[in-house]
PDB file of C-alpha atoms in Angstrom:
ATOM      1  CA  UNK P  23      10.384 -82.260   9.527  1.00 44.00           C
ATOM      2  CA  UNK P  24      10.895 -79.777  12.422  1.00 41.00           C
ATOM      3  CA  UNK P  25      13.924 -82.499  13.047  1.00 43.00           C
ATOM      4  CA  UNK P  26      15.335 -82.413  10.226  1.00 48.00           C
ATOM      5  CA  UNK P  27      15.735 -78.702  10.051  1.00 44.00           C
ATOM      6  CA  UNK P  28      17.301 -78.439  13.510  1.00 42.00           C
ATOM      7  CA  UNK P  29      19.919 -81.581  13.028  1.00 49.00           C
ATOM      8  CA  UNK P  30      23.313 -80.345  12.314  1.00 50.00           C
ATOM      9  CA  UNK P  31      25.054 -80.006   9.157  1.00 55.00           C
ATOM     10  CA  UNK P  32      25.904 -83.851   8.235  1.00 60.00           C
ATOM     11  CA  UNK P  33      24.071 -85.382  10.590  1.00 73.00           C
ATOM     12  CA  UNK P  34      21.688 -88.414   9.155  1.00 81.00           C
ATOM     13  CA  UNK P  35      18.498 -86.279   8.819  1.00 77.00           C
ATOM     14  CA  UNK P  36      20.264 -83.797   7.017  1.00 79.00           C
ATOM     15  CA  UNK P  37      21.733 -86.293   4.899  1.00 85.00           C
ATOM     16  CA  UNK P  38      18.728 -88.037   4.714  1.00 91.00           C
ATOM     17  CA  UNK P  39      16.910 -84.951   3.632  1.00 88.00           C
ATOM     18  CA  UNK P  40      19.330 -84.117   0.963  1.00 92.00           C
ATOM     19  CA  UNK P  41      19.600 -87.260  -0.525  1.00 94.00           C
ATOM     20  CA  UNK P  42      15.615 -87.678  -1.180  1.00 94.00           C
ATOM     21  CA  UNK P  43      15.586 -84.193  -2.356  1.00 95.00           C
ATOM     22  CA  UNK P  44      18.172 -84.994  -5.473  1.00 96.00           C
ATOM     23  CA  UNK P  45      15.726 -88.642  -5.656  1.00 97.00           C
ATOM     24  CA  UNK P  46      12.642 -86.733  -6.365  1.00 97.00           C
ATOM     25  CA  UNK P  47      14.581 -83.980  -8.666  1.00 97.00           C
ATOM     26  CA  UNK P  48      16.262 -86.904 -10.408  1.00 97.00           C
ATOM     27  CA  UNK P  49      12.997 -88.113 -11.388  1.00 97.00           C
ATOM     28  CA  UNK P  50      11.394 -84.695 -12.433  1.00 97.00           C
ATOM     29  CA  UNK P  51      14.040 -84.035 -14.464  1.00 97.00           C
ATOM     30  CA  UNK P  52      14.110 -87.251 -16.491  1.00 96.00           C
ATOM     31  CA  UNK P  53       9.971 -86.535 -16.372  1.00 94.00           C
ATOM     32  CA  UNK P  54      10.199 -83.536 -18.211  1.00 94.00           C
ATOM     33  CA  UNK P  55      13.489 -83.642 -20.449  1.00 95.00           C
ATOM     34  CA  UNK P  56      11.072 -85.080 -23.278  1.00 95.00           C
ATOM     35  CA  UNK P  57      10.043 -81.869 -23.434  1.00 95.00           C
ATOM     36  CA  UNK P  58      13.147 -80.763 -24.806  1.00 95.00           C
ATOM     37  CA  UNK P  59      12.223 -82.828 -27.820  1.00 94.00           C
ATOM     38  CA  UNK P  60       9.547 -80.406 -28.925  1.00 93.00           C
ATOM     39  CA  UNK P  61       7.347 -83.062 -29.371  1.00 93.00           C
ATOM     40  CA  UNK P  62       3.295 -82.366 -29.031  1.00 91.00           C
ATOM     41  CA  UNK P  63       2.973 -85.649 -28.283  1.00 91.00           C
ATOM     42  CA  UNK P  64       4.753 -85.458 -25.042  1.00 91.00           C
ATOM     43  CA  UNK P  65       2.533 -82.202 -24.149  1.00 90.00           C
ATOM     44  CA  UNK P  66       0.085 -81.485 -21.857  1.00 85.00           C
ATOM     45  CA  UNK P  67      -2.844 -81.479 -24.090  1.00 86.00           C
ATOM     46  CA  UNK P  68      -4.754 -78.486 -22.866  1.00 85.00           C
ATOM     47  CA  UNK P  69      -1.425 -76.421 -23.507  1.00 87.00           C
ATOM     48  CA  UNK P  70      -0.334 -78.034 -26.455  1.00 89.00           C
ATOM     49  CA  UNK P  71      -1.348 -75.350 -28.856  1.00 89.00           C
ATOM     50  CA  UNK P  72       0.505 -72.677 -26.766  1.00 89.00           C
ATOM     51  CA  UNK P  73       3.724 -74.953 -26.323  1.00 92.00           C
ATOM     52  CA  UNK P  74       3.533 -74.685 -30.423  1.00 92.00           C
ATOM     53  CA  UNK P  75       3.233 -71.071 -30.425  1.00 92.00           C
ATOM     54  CA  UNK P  76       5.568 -70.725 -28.304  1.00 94.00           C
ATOM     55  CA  UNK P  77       8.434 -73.237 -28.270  1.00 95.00           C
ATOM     56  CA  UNK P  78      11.222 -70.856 -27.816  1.00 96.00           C
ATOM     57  CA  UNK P  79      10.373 -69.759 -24.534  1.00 96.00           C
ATOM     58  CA  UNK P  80       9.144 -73.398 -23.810  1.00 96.00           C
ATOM     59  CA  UNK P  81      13.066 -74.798 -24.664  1.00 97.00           C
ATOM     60  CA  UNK P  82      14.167 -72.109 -22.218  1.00 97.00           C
ATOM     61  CA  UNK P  83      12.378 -72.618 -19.510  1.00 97.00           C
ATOM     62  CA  UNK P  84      12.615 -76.744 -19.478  1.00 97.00           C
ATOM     63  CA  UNK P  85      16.512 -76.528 -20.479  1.00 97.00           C
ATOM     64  CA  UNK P  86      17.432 -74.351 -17.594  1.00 98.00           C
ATOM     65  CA  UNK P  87      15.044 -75.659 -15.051  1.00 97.00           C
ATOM     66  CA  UNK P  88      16.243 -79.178 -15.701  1.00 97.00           C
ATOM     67  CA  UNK P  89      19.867 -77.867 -15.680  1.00 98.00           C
ATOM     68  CA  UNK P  90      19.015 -76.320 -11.877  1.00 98.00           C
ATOM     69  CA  UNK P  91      17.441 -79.001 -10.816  1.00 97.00           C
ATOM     70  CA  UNK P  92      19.674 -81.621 -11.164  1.00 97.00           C
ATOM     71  CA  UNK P  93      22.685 -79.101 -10.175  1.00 97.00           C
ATOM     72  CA  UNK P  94      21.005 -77.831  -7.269  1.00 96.00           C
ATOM     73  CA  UNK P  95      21.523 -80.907  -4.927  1.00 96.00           C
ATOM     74  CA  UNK P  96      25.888 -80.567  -5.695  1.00 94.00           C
ATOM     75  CA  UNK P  97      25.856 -77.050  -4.752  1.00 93.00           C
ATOM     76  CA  UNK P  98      25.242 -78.207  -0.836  1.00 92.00           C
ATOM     77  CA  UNK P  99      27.831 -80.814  -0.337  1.00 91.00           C
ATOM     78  CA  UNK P 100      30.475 -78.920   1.569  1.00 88.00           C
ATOM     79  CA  UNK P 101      32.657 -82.181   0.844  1.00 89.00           C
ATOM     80  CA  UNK P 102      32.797 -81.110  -2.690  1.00 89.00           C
ATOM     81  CA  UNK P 103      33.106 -77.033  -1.888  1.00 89.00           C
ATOM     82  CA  UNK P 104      36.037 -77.874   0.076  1.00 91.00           C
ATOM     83  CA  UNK P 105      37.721 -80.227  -2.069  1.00 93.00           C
ATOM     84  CA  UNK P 106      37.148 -79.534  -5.863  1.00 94.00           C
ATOM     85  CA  UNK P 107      36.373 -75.311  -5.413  1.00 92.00           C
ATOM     86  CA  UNK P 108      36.989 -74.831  -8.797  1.00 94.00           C
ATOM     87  CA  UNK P 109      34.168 -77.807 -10.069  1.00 94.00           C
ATOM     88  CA  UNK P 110      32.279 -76.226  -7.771  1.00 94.00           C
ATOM     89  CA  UNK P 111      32.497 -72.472  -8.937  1.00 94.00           C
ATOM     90  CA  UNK P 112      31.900 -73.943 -12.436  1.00 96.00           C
ATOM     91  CA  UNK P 113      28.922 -76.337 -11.330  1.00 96.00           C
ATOM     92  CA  UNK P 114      27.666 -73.057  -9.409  1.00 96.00           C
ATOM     93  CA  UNK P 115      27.728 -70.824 -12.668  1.00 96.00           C
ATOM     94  CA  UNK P 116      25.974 -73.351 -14.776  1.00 98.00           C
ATOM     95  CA  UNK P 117      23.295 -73.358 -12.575  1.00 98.00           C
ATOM     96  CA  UNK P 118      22.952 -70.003 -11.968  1.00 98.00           C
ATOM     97  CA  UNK P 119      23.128 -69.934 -15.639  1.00 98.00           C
ATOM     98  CA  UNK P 120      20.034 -72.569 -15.757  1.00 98.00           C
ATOM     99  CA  UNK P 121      18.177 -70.848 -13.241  1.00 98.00           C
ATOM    100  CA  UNK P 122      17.868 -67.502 -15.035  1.00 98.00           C
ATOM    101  CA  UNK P 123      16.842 -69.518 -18.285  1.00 98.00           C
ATOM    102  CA  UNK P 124      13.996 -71.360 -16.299  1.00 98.00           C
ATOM    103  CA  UNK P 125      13.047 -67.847 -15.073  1.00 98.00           C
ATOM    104  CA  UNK P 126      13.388 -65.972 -18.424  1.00 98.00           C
ATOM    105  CA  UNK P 127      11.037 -68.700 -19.958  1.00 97.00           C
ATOM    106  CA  UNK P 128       8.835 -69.044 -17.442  1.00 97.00           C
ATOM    107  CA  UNK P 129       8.401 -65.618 -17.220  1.00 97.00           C
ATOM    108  CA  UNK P 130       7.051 -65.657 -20.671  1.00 97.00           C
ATOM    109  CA  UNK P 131       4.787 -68.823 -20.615  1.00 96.00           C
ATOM    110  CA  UNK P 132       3.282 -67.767 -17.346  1.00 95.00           C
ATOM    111  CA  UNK P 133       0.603 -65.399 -19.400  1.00 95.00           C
ATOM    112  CA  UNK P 134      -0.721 -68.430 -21.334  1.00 92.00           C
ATOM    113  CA  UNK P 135      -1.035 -70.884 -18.295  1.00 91.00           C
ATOM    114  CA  UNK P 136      -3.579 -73.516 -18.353  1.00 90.00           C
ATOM    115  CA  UNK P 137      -6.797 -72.333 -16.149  1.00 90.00           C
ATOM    116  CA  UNK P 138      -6.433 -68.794 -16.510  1.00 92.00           C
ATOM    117  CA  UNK P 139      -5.407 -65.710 -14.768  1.00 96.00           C
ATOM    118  CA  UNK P 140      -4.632 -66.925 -11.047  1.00 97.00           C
ATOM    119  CA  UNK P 141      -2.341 -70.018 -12.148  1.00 96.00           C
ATOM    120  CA  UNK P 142      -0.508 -67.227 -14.237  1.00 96.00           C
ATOM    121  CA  UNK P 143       0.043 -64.804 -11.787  1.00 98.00           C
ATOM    122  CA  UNK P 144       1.319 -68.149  -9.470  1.00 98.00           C
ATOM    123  CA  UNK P 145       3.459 -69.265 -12.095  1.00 97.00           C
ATOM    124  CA  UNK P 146       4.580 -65.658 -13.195  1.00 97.00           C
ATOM    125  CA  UNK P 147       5.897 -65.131  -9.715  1.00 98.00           C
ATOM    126  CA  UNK P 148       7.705 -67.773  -9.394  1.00 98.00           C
ATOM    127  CA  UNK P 149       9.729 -66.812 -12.329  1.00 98.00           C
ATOM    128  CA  UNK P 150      10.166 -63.068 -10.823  1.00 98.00           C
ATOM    129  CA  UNK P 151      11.468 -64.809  -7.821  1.00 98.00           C
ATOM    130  CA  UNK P 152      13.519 -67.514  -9.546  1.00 98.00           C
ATOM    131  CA  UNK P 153      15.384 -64.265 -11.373  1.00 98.00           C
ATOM    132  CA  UNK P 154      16.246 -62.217  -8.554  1.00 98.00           C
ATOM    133  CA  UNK P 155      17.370 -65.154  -6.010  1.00 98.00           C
ATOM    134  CA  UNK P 156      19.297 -65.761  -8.928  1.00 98.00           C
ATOM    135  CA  UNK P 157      21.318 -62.905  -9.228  1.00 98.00           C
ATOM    136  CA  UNK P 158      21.378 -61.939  -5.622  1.00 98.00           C
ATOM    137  CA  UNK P 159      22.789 -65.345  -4.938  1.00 97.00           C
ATOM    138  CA  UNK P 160      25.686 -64.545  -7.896  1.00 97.00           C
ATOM    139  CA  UNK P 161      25.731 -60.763  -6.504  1.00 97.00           C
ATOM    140  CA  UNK P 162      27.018 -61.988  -3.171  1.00 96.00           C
ATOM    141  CA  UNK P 163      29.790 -64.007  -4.684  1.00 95.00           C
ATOM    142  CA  UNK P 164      31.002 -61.383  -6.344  1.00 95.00           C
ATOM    143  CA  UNK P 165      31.397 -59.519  -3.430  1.00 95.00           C
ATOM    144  CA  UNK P 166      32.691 -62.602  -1.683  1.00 93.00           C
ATOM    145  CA  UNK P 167      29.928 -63.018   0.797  1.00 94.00           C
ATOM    146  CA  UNK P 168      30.136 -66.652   1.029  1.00 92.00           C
ATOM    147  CA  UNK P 169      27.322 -67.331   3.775  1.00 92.00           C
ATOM    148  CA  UNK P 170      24.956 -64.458   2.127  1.00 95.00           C
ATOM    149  CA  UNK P 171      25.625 -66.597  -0.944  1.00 95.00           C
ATOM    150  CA  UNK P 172      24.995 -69.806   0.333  1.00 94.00           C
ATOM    151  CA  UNK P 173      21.460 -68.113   1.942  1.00 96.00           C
ATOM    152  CA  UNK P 174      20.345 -66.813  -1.817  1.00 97.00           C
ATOM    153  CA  UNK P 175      21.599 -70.247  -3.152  1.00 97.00           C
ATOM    154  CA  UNK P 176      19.086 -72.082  -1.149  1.00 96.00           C
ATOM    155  CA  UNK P 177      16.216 -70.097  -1.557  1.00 97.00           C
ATOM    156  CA  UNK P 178      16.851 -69.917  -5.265  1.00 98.00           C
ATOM    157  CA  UNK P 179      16.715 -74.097  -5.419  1.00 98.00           C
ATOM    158  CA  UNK P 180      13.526 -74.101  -3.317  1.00 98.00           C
ATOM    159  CA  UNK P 181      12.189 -72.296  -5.904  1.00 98.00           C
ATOM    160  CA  UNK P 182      14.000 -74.341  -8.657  1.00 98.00           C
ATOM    161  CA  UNK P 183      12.161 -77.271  -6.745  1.00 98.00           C
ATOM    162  CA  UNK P 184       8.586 -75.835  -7.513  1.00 98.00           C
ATOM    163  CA  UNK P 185       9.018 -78.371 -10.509  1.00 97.00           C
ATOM    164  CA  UNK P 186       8.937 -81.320  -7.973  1.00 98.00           C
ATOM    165  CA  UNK P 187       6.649 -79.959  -5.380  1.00 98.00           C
ATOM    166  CA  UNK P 188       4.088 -78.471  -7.875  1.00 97.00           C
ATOM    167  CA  UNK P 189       3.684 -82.539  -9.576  1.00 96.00           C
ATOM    168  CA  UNK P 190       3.435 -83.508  -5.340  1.00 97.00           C
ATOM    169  CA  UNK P 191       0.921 -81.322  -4.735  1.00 97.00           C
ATOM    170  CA  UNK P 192      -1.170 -82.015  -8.065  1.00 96.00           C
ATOM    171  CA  UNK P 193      -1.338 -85.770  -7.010  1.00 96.00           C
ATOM    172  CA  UNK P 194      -1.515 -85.064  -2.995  1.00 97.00           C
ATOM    173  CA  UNK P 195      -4.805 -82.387  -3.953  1.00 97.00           C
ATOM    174  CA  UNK P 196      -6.175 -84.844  -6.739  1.00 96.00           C
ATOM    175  CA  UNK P 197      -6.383 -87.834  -4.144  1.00 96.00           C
ATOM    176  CA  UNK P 198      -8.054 -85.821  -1.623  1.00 96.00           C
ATOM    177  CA  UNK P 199     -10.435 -85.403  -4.268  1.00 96.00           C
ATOM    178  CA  UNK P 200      -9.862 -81.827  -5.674  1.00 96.00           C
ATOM    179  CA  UNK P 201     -10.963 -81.105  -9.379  1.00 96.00           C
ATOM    180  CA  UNK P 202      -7.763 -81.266 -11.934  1.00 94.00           C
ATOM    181  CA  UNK P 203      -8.236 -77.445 -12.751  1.00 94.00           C
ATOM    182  CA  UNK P 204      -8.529 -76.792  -9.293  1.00 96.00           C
ATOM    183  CA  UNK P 205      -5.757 -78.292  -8.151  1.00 96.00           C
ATOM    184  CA  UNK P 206      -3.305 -76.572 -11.175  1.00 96.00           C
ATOM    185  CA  UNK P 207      -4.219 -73.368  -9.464  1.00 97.00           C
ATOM    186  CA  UNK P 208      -3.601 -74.373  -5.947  1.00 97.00           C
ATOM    187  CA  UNK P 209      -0.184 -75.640  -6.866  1.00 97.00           C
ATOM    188  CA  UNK P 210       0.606 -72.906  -8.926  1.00 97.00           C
ATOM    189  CA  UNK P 211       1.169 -70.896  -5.490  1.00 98.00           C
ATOM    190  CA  UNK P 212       1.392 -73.692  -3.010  1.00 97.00           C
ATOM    191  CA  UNK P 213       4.488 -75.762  -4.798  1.00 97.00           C
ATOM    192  CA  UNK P 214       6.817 -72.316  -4.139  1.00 98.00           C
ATOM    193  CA  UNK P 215       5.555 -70.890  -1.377  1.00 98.00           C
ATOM    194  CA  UNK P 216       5.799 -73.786   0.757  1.00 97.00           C
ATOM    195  CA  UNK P 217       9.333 -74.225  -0.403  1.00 97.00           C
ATOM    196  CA  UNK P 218      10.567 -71.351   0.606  1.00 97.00           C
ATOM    197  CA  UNK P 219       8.950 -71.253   3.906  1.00 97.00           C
ATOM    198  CA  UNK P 220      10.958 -74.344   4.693  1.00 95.00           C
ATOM    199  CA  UNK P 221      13.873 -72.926   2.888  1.00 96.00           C
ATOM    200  CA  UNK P 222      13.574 -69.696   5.726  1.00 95.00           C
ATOM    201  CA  UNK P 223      13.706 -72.254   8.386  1.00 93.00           C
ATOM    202  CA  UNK P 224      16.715 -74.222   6.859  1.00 91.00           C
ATOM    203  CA  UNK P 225      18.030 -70.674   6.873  1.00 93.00           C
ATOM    204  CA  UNK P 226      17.231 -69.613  10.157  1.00 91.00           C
ATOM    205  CA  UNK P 227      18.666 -72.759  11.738  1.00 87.00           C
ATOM    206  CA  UNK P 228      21.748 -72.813   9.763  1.00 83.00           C
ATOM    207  CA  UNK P 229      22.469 -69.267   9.925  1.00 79.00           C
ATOM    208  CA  UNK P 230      20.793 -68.381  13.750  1.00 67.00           C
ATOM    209  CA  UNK P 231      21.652 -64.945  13.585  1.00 59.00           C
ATOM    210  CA  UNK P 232      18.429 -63.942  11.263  1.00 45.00           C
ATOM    211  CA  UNK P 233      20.288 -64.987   8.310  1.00 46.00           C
ATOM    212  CA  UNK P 234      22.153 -61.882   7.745  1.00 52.00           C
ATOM    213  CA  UNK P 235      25.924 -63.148   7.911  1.00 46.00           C
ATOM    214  CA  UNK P 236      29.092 -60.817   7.348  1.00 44.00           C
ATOM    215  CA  UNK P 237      31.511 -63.419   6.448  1.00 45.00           C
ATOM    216  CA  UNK P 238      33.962 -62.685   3.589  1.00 41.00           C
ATOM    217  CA  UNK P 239      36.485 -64.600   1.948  1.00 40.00           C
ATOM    218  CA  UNK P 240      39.822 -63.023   1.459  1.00 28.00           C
TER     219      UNK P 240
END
């Protein structure tokens, strides 16, 4: 890992990195886009009376968060940022776009989350979070602070990647022989906060001088 983050820009482990990253979202999203189906048989049972009650803010959250999450991975190829800007400024806005959905509705599921009060309070940060990366990352490109941009970007999609990460650590804690419920809870904190721990080190390795750039583009 510790590798990884210190290879240069382009260099295999990078590309390595990047290229299981859109794997495993590639296969979350096509996981969870029966959800968009409204369908209780495609539910997780214990929820499946709130997902009723609530399908609005269900639609939301899965429709943006699979938007973001298959997005995400485009937004890093400086390949395509140099050579199609404009595809990227619209591929930027739609996710963006999906990212405040997933945050919106997760924001208002996160009070009815399966196992009580300490998954929700897991689950309702990570929304908070997934809002305001969000709109710092789109507040910097306004201003045309392309690094600071590129810094809110990536911790936004380590969030966004909580939808991976949270399944990971639901099978990694149910093998070492955690209870279901317990595990839920665990990965209710752990699948974001380990994210953006590594996201701070991407930073901080990318951007050396403690991630605070002053770059503009004319």
């Amino acid at each position: 890992m510790k590798e990884s983050l210190n290879a240069p820009a382009g260099s295999p482990a990078r590309r390595a990195g990047w290229a299981a990253m859109t794997v495993l979202a590639a296969a979350v999203v096509l996981l969870t886009s029966p959800y968009l189906t409204l369908d209780p048989d495609v539910f997780l049972e214990p929820q499946k009376a709130v997902y009723l009650a609530r399908q609005g803010s269900l639609f939301l959250h899965v429709a943006g968060g699979v938007v973001a999450l298959a997005l995400g991975p485009a937004q890093f190829v400086s390949r395509l940022r140099r050579r199609f800007p404009a595809v990227h400024r619209f591929t930027g806005r739609v996710y963006l776009t999906g990212a405040l959905a997933a945050g919106i509705g997760g924001l208002l599921l996160a009070p009815t989350s399966y196992t009580g009060p300490v998954a929700a309070l897991g689950f309702g940060t990570l929304a908070v979070l997934m809002l305001l990366t969000a709109v710092a990352a789109f507040v910097a490109i306004r201003r045309r602070q392309v690094d600071r941009h590129r810094i809110w970007i990536t911790r936004s999609y380590a969030l966004i990647f909580a939808a991976v990460t949270f399944r990971l650590w639901l099978i990694v804690l149910r093998m070492s022989g955690v209870p279901f419920e317990d595990a839920y809870v665990w990965g209710a904190w752990l699948s974001w906060m380990i994210n953006l721990l590594v996201a701070e080190l991407v930073i901080r390795t990318t951007w050396p001088a403690g991630g605070q750039p002053a770059r503009t583009t004319g």
